[in-house]
């Protein structure tokens, strides 16, 4: 047998997996996955038997209910979904290599037109496209505003880039800040965001972001989130980046809380379901969407309102390079679905766009592990050193500046250097240790030897930095936050280099998340939120502002779409 289906077919026929010979009945493969679990046990049960493995393939940071079929694919070679970002190379039964080609939305036009001509297969009030934070927040708020909601996600797993978010969610004047004695103002968050975005942001959207940020923290907390740890991100004047206690990654937590609440409220969530067209009537009003179900084929859902929460395109290097040729060939920090086909769908429906030329590189991807190392490591005290063992930049400057500075160093990469007190301050660092991307030494000199930099120089750099911490002033690079001395052995280093991270540009929206058309009018029934939109972040997004963006604008989009659906 070549693939899993042949093997099961030989054992017991098609009904070993499927209800009938006709194959899957839904795109979540509900029946098929139940069959896997009934024979092999669920993910937790399987992971429990893998305690001796350094990396267990069945234990992950993905969110929601992870279907067995996300990796174990019936009629094609099985592929480990984790290998989209990592390169674990698990030895899977009937396994193949991770590969993904971008498929434009308008292939199979005849089949698409036929499905449209056949008319809707079902009807709902609101369709939400994308299961990242913006989509899930919109689902929760649309349900709370009385709408019937179908949420469509093209990937086999939910959560988009949101589930990968690490460092935090920015918010000003919050209860966790008050508990920690941090003084902040919404006006300062607005100023920081505008300055970081080089003042080309839409100021009205920035006001919505900052003025609602504290409410968004309360909203998440009321649903069960822990946002009590508050740290510093690049370009922020004060500590306002919220994450779970102890400094665990923010994204998987927020996405899981939103997922649980969307499910609890009865949202119909469909994976493996790509939206390829937003449909409109002759007056230009939205009437629904055309879905490409991976297993059930093309079909139409009639809906009063549609929310585009399709995220960005940083994983699509052809598209990135078209807008910013300097980033051609760069690796990306993003999940594999961040290709920008949602943007194509929106543009095809007449949406206007802005700022697409602004694509952000995150300064610190580990070339060894392929994973992004959170800015929170620097926020909590790590320094950046080059191959000469010297600091070369204010480590918590904005990302555009930090990335440019790293690219100017020998080897176009640098080392994040920190001590055990930084490690203990941030749970997320344990993941990097677990992934094997962290070098360690009992002294700065021992660490320097491991990473190939001059030991005496690294020791001198650390001593000089510690002097700045003591005096409270970095006279070399004017780093504004100096949280702790680096003096507790062991010492650690992670090699890092910039990678494509965020698309600042996207669909044009107003403060109610209504989508604007090219001629400036609003497309009736079309809403958008999150990384799919442009204007909130200007030319350069501040770390921590995206999770704030998706929760706040996702909430607004869900409520507005539900209200519109009720009125039409
Ligand atoms: P996503 O979460 O990407 O979700 C969009 C979803 O839409 C995806 O699941 C995608 O598959 C789906 N989709 C796309 N097109 C279609 C279609 N045609 N049909 C159906 N589904 C479709 N920001 C912060 O503020 N703080 C952080 O700490 C932080 N850390 C980050 C760490 C990493 C590694 C990365 C990659 C990003 C990080 N960001 C962070 C940025 C932030 O995570 C994202 O900008 C944000 O989560 C985007 O949310 P979203 O809901 O708009 O999109
Ligand atoms: O906002 C981000 O993208 C972010 C904070 C990423 C990170 O370094 O954790």
mmCIF file of C-alpha atoms in Angstrom, residues 270-549:
data_model
loop_
_atom_site.group_PDB
_atom_site.id
_atom_site.type_symbol
_atom_site.label_atom_id
_atom_site.label_comp_id
_atom_site.label_asym_id
_atom_site.label_seq_id
_atom_site.Cartn_x
_atom_site.Cartn_y
_atom_site.Cartn_z
ATOM 1 C CA UNK A 270 -15.732 24.358 8.972
ATOM 2 C CA UNK A 271 -12.083 23.553 8.267
ATOM 3 C CA UNK A 272 -10.630 22.637 4.846
ATOM 4 C CA UNK A 273 -13.083 25.215 3.455
ATOM 5 C CA UNK A 274 -11.618 27.953 1.294
ATOM 6 C CA UNK A 275 -13.709 30.919 0.235
ATOM 7 C CA UNK A 276 -12.903 31.774 -3.361
ATOM 8 C CA UNK A 277 -15.513 34.424 -4.066
ATOM 9 C CA UNK A 278 -17.710 36.904 -2.233
ATOM 10 C CA UNK A 279 -20.988 37.068 -4.158
ATOM 11 C CA UNK A 280 -22.959 40.265 -4.705
ATOM 12 C CA UNK A 281 -26.278 41.159 -6.340
ATOM 13 C CA UNK A 282 -26.727 43.680 -9.138
ATOM 14 C CA UNK A 283 -26.975 46.543 -6.654
ATOM 15 C CA UNK A 284 -23.544 45.621 -5.253
ATOM 16 C CA UNK A 285 -24.905 44.189 -1.995
ATOM 17 C CA UNK A 286 -23.233 41.067 -0.584
ATOM 18 C CA UNK A 287 -25.362 37.922 -0.999
ATOM 19 C CA UNK A 288 -23.004 35.199 0.217
ATOM 20 C CA UNK A 289 -19.848 33.291 -0.636
ATOM 21 C CA UNK A 290 -18.587 30.545 -2.910
ATOM 22 C CA UNK A 291 -16.741 27.908 -0.889
ATOM 23 C CA UNK A 292 -14.221 25.369 -2.145
ATOM 24 C CA UNK A 293 -14.708 22.445 0.238
ATOM 25 C CA UNK A 294 -11.586 20.300 0.050
ATOM 26 C CA UNK A 295 -13.696 17.123 0.116
ATOM 27 C CA UNK A 296 -17.223 18.270 -0.756
ATOM 28 C CA UNK A 297 -16.355 20.532 -3.710
ATOM 29 C CA UNK A 298 -17.676 23.988 -4.595
ATOM 30 C CA UNK A 299 -20.893 25.230 -2.985
ATOM 31 C CA UNK A 300 -22.647 28.511 -2.241
ATOM 32 C CA UNK A 301 -23.708 29.805 1.179
ATOM 33 C CA UNK A 302 -26.290 32.590 1.095
ATOM 34 C CA UNK A 303 -25.550 35.203 3.762
ATOM 35 C CA UNK A 304 -26.547 38.769 4.568
ATOM 36 C CA UNK A 305 -23.087 39.771 5.727
ATOM 37 C CA UNK A 306 -19.519 38.539 5.268
ATOM 38 C CA UNK A 307 -16.507 39.265 7.490
ATOM 39 C CA UNK A 308 -13.105 38.988 5.822
ATOM 40 C CA UNK A 309 -10.728 37.844 8.590
ATOM 41 C CA UNK A 310 -8.305 36.158 6.253
ATOM 42 C CA UNK A 311 -5.009 37.437 7.682
ATOM 43 C CA UNK A 312 -1.935 38.530 5.753
ATOM 44 C CA UNK A 313 0.328 37.253 3.000
ATOM 45 C CA UNK A 314 3.820 37.123 4.551
ATOM 46 C CA UNK A 315 4.184 33.417 3.737
ATOM 47 C CA UNK A 316 3.740 34.080 0.011
ATOM 48 C CA UNK A 317 7.212 35.286 -0.985
ATOM 49 C CA UNK A 318 6.256 35.958 -4.614
ATOM 50 C CA UNK A 319 3.616 38.366 -3.408
ATOM 51 C CA UNK A 320 5.876 39.881 -0.733
ATOM 52 C CA UNK A 321 8.653 40.455 -3.280
ATOM 53 C CA UNK A 322 6.208 42.092 -5.679
ATOM 54 C CA UNK A 323 5.460 44.749 -3.066
ATOM 55 C CA UNK A 324 8.943 44.903 -1.517
ATOM 56 C CA UNK A 325 11.698 43.430 -3.736
ATOM 57 C CA UNK A 326 14.233 43.727 -0.869
ATOM 58 C CA UNK A 327 12.474 40.810 0.846
ATOM 59 C CA UNK A 328 12.792 38.390 -2.086
ATOM 60 C CA UNK A 329 13.929 34.964 -0.905
ATOM 61 C CA UNK A 330 13.546 35.760 2.806
ATOM 62 C CA UNK A 331 12.189 33.088 5.131
ATOM 63 C CA UNK A 332 8.893 33.845 6.893
ATOM 64 C CA UNK A 333 7.659 33.511 10.468
ATOM 65 C CA UNK A 334 4.072 32.830 9.339
ATOM 66 C CA UNK A 335 1.744 29.825 9.187
ATOM 67 C CA UNK A 336 1.354 28.223 5.747
ATOM 68 C CA UNK A 337 -2.068 29.732 5.067
ATOM 69 C CA UNK A 338 -0.786 33.330 5.133
ATOM 70 C CA UNK A 339 -0.760 33.549 1.354
ATOM 71 C CA UNK A 340 -3.100 36.454 0.659
ATOM 72 C CA UNK A 341 -5.840 34.682 -1.247
ATOM 73 C CA UNK A 342 -8.331 36.423 1.069
ATOM 74 C CA UNK A 343 -7.010 39.688 -0.302
ATOM 75 C CA UNK A 344 -7.610 38.413 -3.842
ATOM 76 C CA UNK A 345 -11.186 37.483 -2.890
ATOM 77 C CA UNK A 346 -11.788 40.941 -1.408
ATOM 78 C CA UNK A 347 -10.256 42.743 -4.396
ATOM 79 C CA UNK A 348 -12.318 40.646 -6.783
ATOM 80 C CA UNK A 349 -15.396 41.787 -4.854
ATOM 81 C CA UNK A 350 -14.374 45.406 -5.485
ATOM 82 C CA UNK A 351 -12.626 46.221 -2.190
ATOM 83 C CA UNK A 352 -10.055 48.978 -2.173
ATOM 84 C CA UNK A 353 -6.651 48.376 -0.547
ATOM 85 C CA UNK A 354 -3.920 50.487 1.028
ATOM 86 C CA UNK A 355 -0.298 50.268 2.168
ATOM 87 C CA UNK A 356 0.400 46.903 0.479
ATOM 88 C CA UNK A 357 4.005 47.965 -0.129
ATOM 89 C CA UNK A 358 4.667 47.939 3.622
ATOM 90 C CA UNK A 359 5.720 44.437 4.627
ATOM 91 C CA UNK A 360 7.504 43.950 7.922
ATOM 92 C CA UNK A 361 10.505 41.784 8.723
ATOM 93 C CA UNK A 362 10.715 40.481 12.276
ATOM 94 C CA UNK A 363 14.337 40.828 13.449
ATOM 95 C CA UNK A 364 14.694 37.520 15.228
ATOM 96 C CA UNK A 365 13.952 34.251 13.452
ATOM 97 C CA UNK A 366 16.150 31.334 14.462
ATOM 98 C CA UNK A 367 17.714 29.963 11.263
ATOM 99 C CA UNK A 368 18.429 26.747 13.157
ATOM 100 C CA UNK A 369 14.843 26.050 14.129
ATOM 101 C CA UNK A 370 12.857 28.085 11.606
ATOM 102 C CA UNK A 371 10.871 29.597 14.489
ATOM 103 C CA UNK A 372 10.519 33.208 15.466
ATOM 104 C CA UNK A 373 12.089 34.147 18.782
ATOM 105 C CA UNK A 374 9.794 36.558 20.540
ATOM 106 C CA UNK A 375 10.642 40.217 21.010
ATOM 107 C CA UNK A 376 9.690 39.625 24.663
ATOM 108 C CA UNK A 377 13.124 38.010 25.160
ATOM 109 C CA UNK A 378 14.659 41.393 24.359
ATOM 110 C CA UNK A 379 11.891 43.189 26.243
ATOM 111 C CA UNK A 380 12.824 41.183 29.338
ATOM 112 C CA UNK A 381 16.509 41.997 29.055
ATOM 113 C CA UNK A 382 18.333 40.120 26.270
ATOM 114 C CA UNK A 383 20.908 42.031 24.216
ATOM 115 C CA UNK A 384 21.847 41.629 20.558
ATOM 116 C CA UNK A 385 25.509 41.072 19.737
ATOM 117 C CA UNK A 386 27.306 40.581 16.442
ATOM 118 C CA UNK A 387 30.116 38.179 15.483
ATOM 119 C CA UNK A 388 32.654 40.546 17.042
ATOM 120 C CA UNK A 389 30.848 40.145 20.381
ATOM 121 C CA UNK A 390 29.585 43.755 20.369
ATOM 122 C CA UNK A 391 26.151 45.329 20.749
ATOM 123 C CA UNK A 392 25.156 47.328 17.670
ATOM 124 C CA UNK A 393 21.607 48.665 18.233
ATOM 125 C CA UNK A 394 19.020 49.639 20.830
ATOM 126 C CA UNK A 395 17.503 46.165 21.127
ATOM 127 C CA UNK A 396 13.970 47.388 21.597
ATOM 128 C CA UNK A 397 13.816 49.908 18.837
ATOM 129 C CA UNK A 398 11.130 49.381 16.193
ATOM 130 C CA UNK A 399 11.421 46.268 14.046
ATOM 131 C CA UNK A 400 12.289 48.010 10.808
ATOM 132 C CA UNK A 401 15.347 49.550 12.494
ATOM 133 C CA UNK A 402 16.380 46.403 14.400
ATOM 134 C CA UNK A 403 16.075 44.250 11.251
ATOM 135 C CA UNK A 404 18.074 46.720 9.148
ATOM 136 C CA UNK A 405 20.808 46.811 11.808
ATOM 137 C CA UNK A 406 21.097 42.994 11.940
ATOM 138 C CA UNK A 407 21.322 42.754 8.157
ATOM 139 C CA UNK A 408 24.330 45.115 8.254
ATOM 140 C CA UNK A 409 26.297 42.778 10.545
ATOM 141 C CA UNK A 410 28.774 40.172 9.323
ATOM 142 C CA UNK A 411 26.823 37.071 8.167
ATOM 143 C CA UNK A 412 23.603 39.156 8.130
ATOM 144 C CA UNK A 413 22.671 37.604 11.452
ATOM 145 C CA UNK A 414 23.297 38.229 15.168
ATOM 146 C CA UNK A 415 23.010 36.552 18.564
ATOM 147 C CA UNK A 416 20.427 37.161 21.242
ATOM 148 C CA UNK A 417 22.372 36.880 24.476
ATOM 149 C CA UNK A 418 20.767 36.561 27.921
ATOM 150 C CA UNK A 419 21.226 34.999 31.320
ATOM 151 C CA UNK A 420 19.271 32.660 33.556
ATOM 152 C CA UNK A 421 17.263 35.494 35.148
ATOM 153 C CA UNK A 422 15.845 36.414 31.724
ATOM 154 C CA UNK A 423 15.102 32.737 31.067
ATOM 155 C CA UNK A 424 13.237 32.467 34.370
ATOM 156 C CA UNK A 425 11.224 35.626 33.601
ATOM 157 C CA UNK A 426 9.633 34.237 30.424
ATOM 158 C CA UNK A 427 8.080 30.786 30.067
ATOM 159 C CA UNK A 428 8.190 31.036 26.288
ATOM 160 C CA UNK A 429 11.999 30.612 26.430
ATOM 161 C CA UNK A 430 11.507 27.002 27.600
ATOM 162 C CA UNK A 431 10.025 26.250 24.150
ATOM 163 C CA UNK A 432 13.219 27.469 22.476
ATOM 164 C CA UNK A 433 15.342 25.334 24.789
ATOM 165 C CA UNK A 434 13.057 22.373 24.037
ATOM 166 C CA UNK A 435 13.474 22.953 20.292
ATOM 167 C CA UNK A 436 17.274 22.843 20.668
ATOM 168 C CA UNK A 437 17.986 26.344 19.297
ATOM 169 C CA UNK A 438 19.633 27.756 22.460
ATOM 170 C CA UNK A 439 23.392 27.552 23.163
ATOM 171 C CA UNK A 440 24.503 27.641 26.781
ATOM 172 C CA UNK A 441 27.711 28.423 28.711
ATOM 173 C CA UNK A 442 28.596 28.662 32.399
ATOM 174 C CA UNK A 443 30.394 31.948 31.724
ATOM 175 C CA UNK A 444 30.211 34.559 28.950
ATOM 176 C CA UNK A 445 33.563 33.216 27.686
ATOM 177 C CA UNK A 446 32.292 29.615 27.518
ATOM 178 C CA UNK A 447 29.175 30.770 25.691
ATOM 179 C CA UNK A 448 31.270 32.865 23.296
ATOM 180 C CA UNK A 449 33.350 29.811 22.379
ATOM 181 C CA UNK A 450 30.217 27.842 21.551
ATOM 182 C CA UNK A 451 28.867 30.501 19.192
ATOM 183 C CA UNK A 452 32.219 31.465 17.696
ATOM 184 C CA UNK A 453 32.661 35.039 18.971
ATOM 185 C CA UNK A 454 35.656 36.470 20.891
ATOM 186 C CA UNK A 455 35.158 35.581 24.583
ATOM 187 C CA UNK A 456 36.894 38.597 26.122
ATOM 188 C CA UNK A 457 34.848 40.966 23.953
ATOM 189 C CA UNK A 458 31.518 39.313 24.822
ATOM 190 C CA UNK A 459 32.389 39.436 28.545
ATOM 191 C CA UNK A 460 33.288 43.136 28.158
ATOM 192 C CA UNK A 461 30.029 43.852 26.311
ATOM 193 C CA UNK A 462 27.943 42.184 29.018
ATOM 194 C CA UNK A 463 29.845 44.016 31.781
ATOM 195 C CA UNK A 464 29.372 47.344 30.038
ATOM 196 C CA UNK A 465 25.637 46.664 29.518
ATOM 197 C CA UNK A 466 25.292 45.756 33.201
ATOM 198 C CA UNK A 467 26.853 49.119 34.015
ATOM 199 C CA UNK A 468 24.085 50.832 31.989
ATOM 200 C CA UNK A 469 21.452 48.849 33.903
ATOM 201 C CA UNK A 470 23.009 49.928 37.215
ATOM 202 C CA UNK A 471 23.139 53.601 36.231
ATOM 203 C CA UNK A 472 19.705 53.468 34.553
ATOM 204 C CA UNK A 473 21.103 54.969 31.312
ATOM 205 C CA UNK A 474 22.319 53.281 28.138
ATOM 206 C CA UNK A 475 24.810 55.857 26.914
ATOM 207 C CA UNK A 476 25.781 53.665 23.938
ATOM 208 C CA UNK A 477 22.429 53.046 22.161
ATOM 209 C CA UNK A 478 19.889 54.771 24.424
ATOM 210 C CA UNK A 479 17.867 51.634 25.032
ATOM 211 C CA UNK A 480 14.890 52.939 27.034
ATOM 212 C CA UNK A 481 14.131 49.852 29.129
ATOM 213 C CA UNK A 482 16.905 48.196 31.133
ATOM 214 C CA UNK A 483 14.996 45.562 33.106
ATOM 215 C CA UNK A 484 17.821 43.525 34.677
ATOM 216 C CA UNK A 485 21.552 42.936 34.769
ATOM 217 C CA UNK A 486 22.827 39.895 32.894
ATOM 218 C CA UNK A 487 24.775 38.289 35.703
ATOM 219 C CA UNK A 488 23.124 34.993 36.615
ATOM 220 C CA UNK A 489 24.794 31.943 35.084
ATOM 221 C CA UNK A 490 24.265 30.068 32.891
ATOM 222 C CA UNK A 491 24.381 32.383 29.884
ATOM 223 C CA UNK A 492 22.474 31.678 26.687
ATOM 224 C CA UNK A 493 22.585 32.638 23.023
ATOM 225 C CA UNK A 494 20.260 32.146 20.056
ATOM 226 C CA UNK A 495 21.412 32.990 16.546
ATOM 227 C CA UNK A 496 18.811 35.189 14.850
ATOM 228 C CA UNK A 497 18.142 36.853 11.514
ATOM 229 C CA UNK A 498 15.238 38.846 10.043
ATOM 230 C CA UNK A 499 12.314 37.084 8.361
ATOM 231 C CA UNK A 500 9.116 38.305 6.711
ATOM 232 C CA UNK A 501 6.538 38.692 9.449
ATOM 233 C CA UNK A 502 3.586 41.002 8.889
ATOM 234 C CA UNK A 503 1.713 42.608 6.043
ATOM 235 C CA UNK A 504 0.745 46.058 7.229
ATOM 236 C CA UNK A 505 -1.387 46.751 4.179
ATOM 237 C CA UNK A 506 -4.731 45.282 3.204
ATOM 238 C CA UNK A 507 -8.381 46.041 2.659
ATOM 239 C CA UNK A 508 -9.551 49.606 3.383
ATOM 240 C CA UNK A 509 -12.083 49.816 6.219
ATOM 241 C CA UNK A 510 -13.839 52.490 8.249
ATOM 242 C CA UNK A 511 -14.067 52.577 12.043
ATOM 243 C CA UNK A 512 -17.035 50.165 11.920
ATOM 244 C CA UNK A 513 -14.930 47.713 9.836
ATOM 245 C CA UNK A 514 -17.111 48.292 6.772
ATOM 246 C CA UNK A 515 -15.130 47.638 3.600
ATOM 247 C CA UNK A 516 -14.549 50.541 1.236
ATOM 248 C CA UNK A 517 -14.773 50.134 -2.539
ATOM 249 C CA UNK A 518 -12.377 51.776 -4.989
ATOM 250 C CA UNK A 519 -14.728 54.702 -5.619
ATOM 251 C CA UNK A 520 -14.975 55.353 -1.876
ATOM 252 C CA UNK A 521 -18.475 53.956 -1.274
ATOM 253 C CA UNK A 522 -19.018 51.194 1.302
ATOM 254 C CA UNK A 523 -19.685 47.664 0.053
ATOM 255 C CA UNK A 524 -23.017 46.790 1.655
ATOM 256 C CA UNK A 525 -22.718 43.725 3.879
ATOM 257 C CA UNK A 526 -18.926 43.384 3.640
ATOM 258 C CA UNK A 527 -16.743 43.762 6.747
ATOM 259 C CA UNK A 528 -13.049 43.096 7.388
ATOM 260 C CA UNK A 529 -10.791 42.875 10.428
ATOM 261 C CA UNK A 530 -7.251 41.985 11.432
ATOM 262 C CA UNK A 531 -4.167 41.492 9.301
ATOM 263 C CA UNK A 532 -6.341 41.382 6.176
ATOM 264 C CA UNK A 533 -6.901 45.130 6.566
ATOM 265 C CA UNK A 534 -4.677 48.178 6.128
ATOM 266 C CA UNK A 535 -4.453 51.470 7.983
ATOM 267 C CA UNK A 536 -4.119 50.489 11.634
ATOM 268 C CA UNK A 537 -0.351 50.003 11.601
ATOM 269 C CA UNK A 538 0.829 52.405 8.908
ATOM 270 C CA UNK A 539 4.274 51.624 7.521
ATOM 271 C CA UNK A 540 5.520 49.583 10.471
ATOM 272 C CA UNK A 541 3.535 47.681 13.101
ATOM 273 C CA UNK A 542 4.590 47.831 16.727
ATOM 274 C CA UNK A 543 5.100 44.477 18.433
ATOM 275 C CA UNK A 544 1.967 43.553 20.374
ATOM 276 C CA UNK A 545 -0.390 45.762 18.355
ATOM 277 C CA UNK A 546 -1.649 42.982 16.067
ATOM 278 C CA UNK A 547 -3.321 40.912 18.776
ATOM 279 C CA UNK A 548 -4.867 44.121 20.050
ATOM 280 C CA UNK A 549 -6.020 44.919 16.486
#
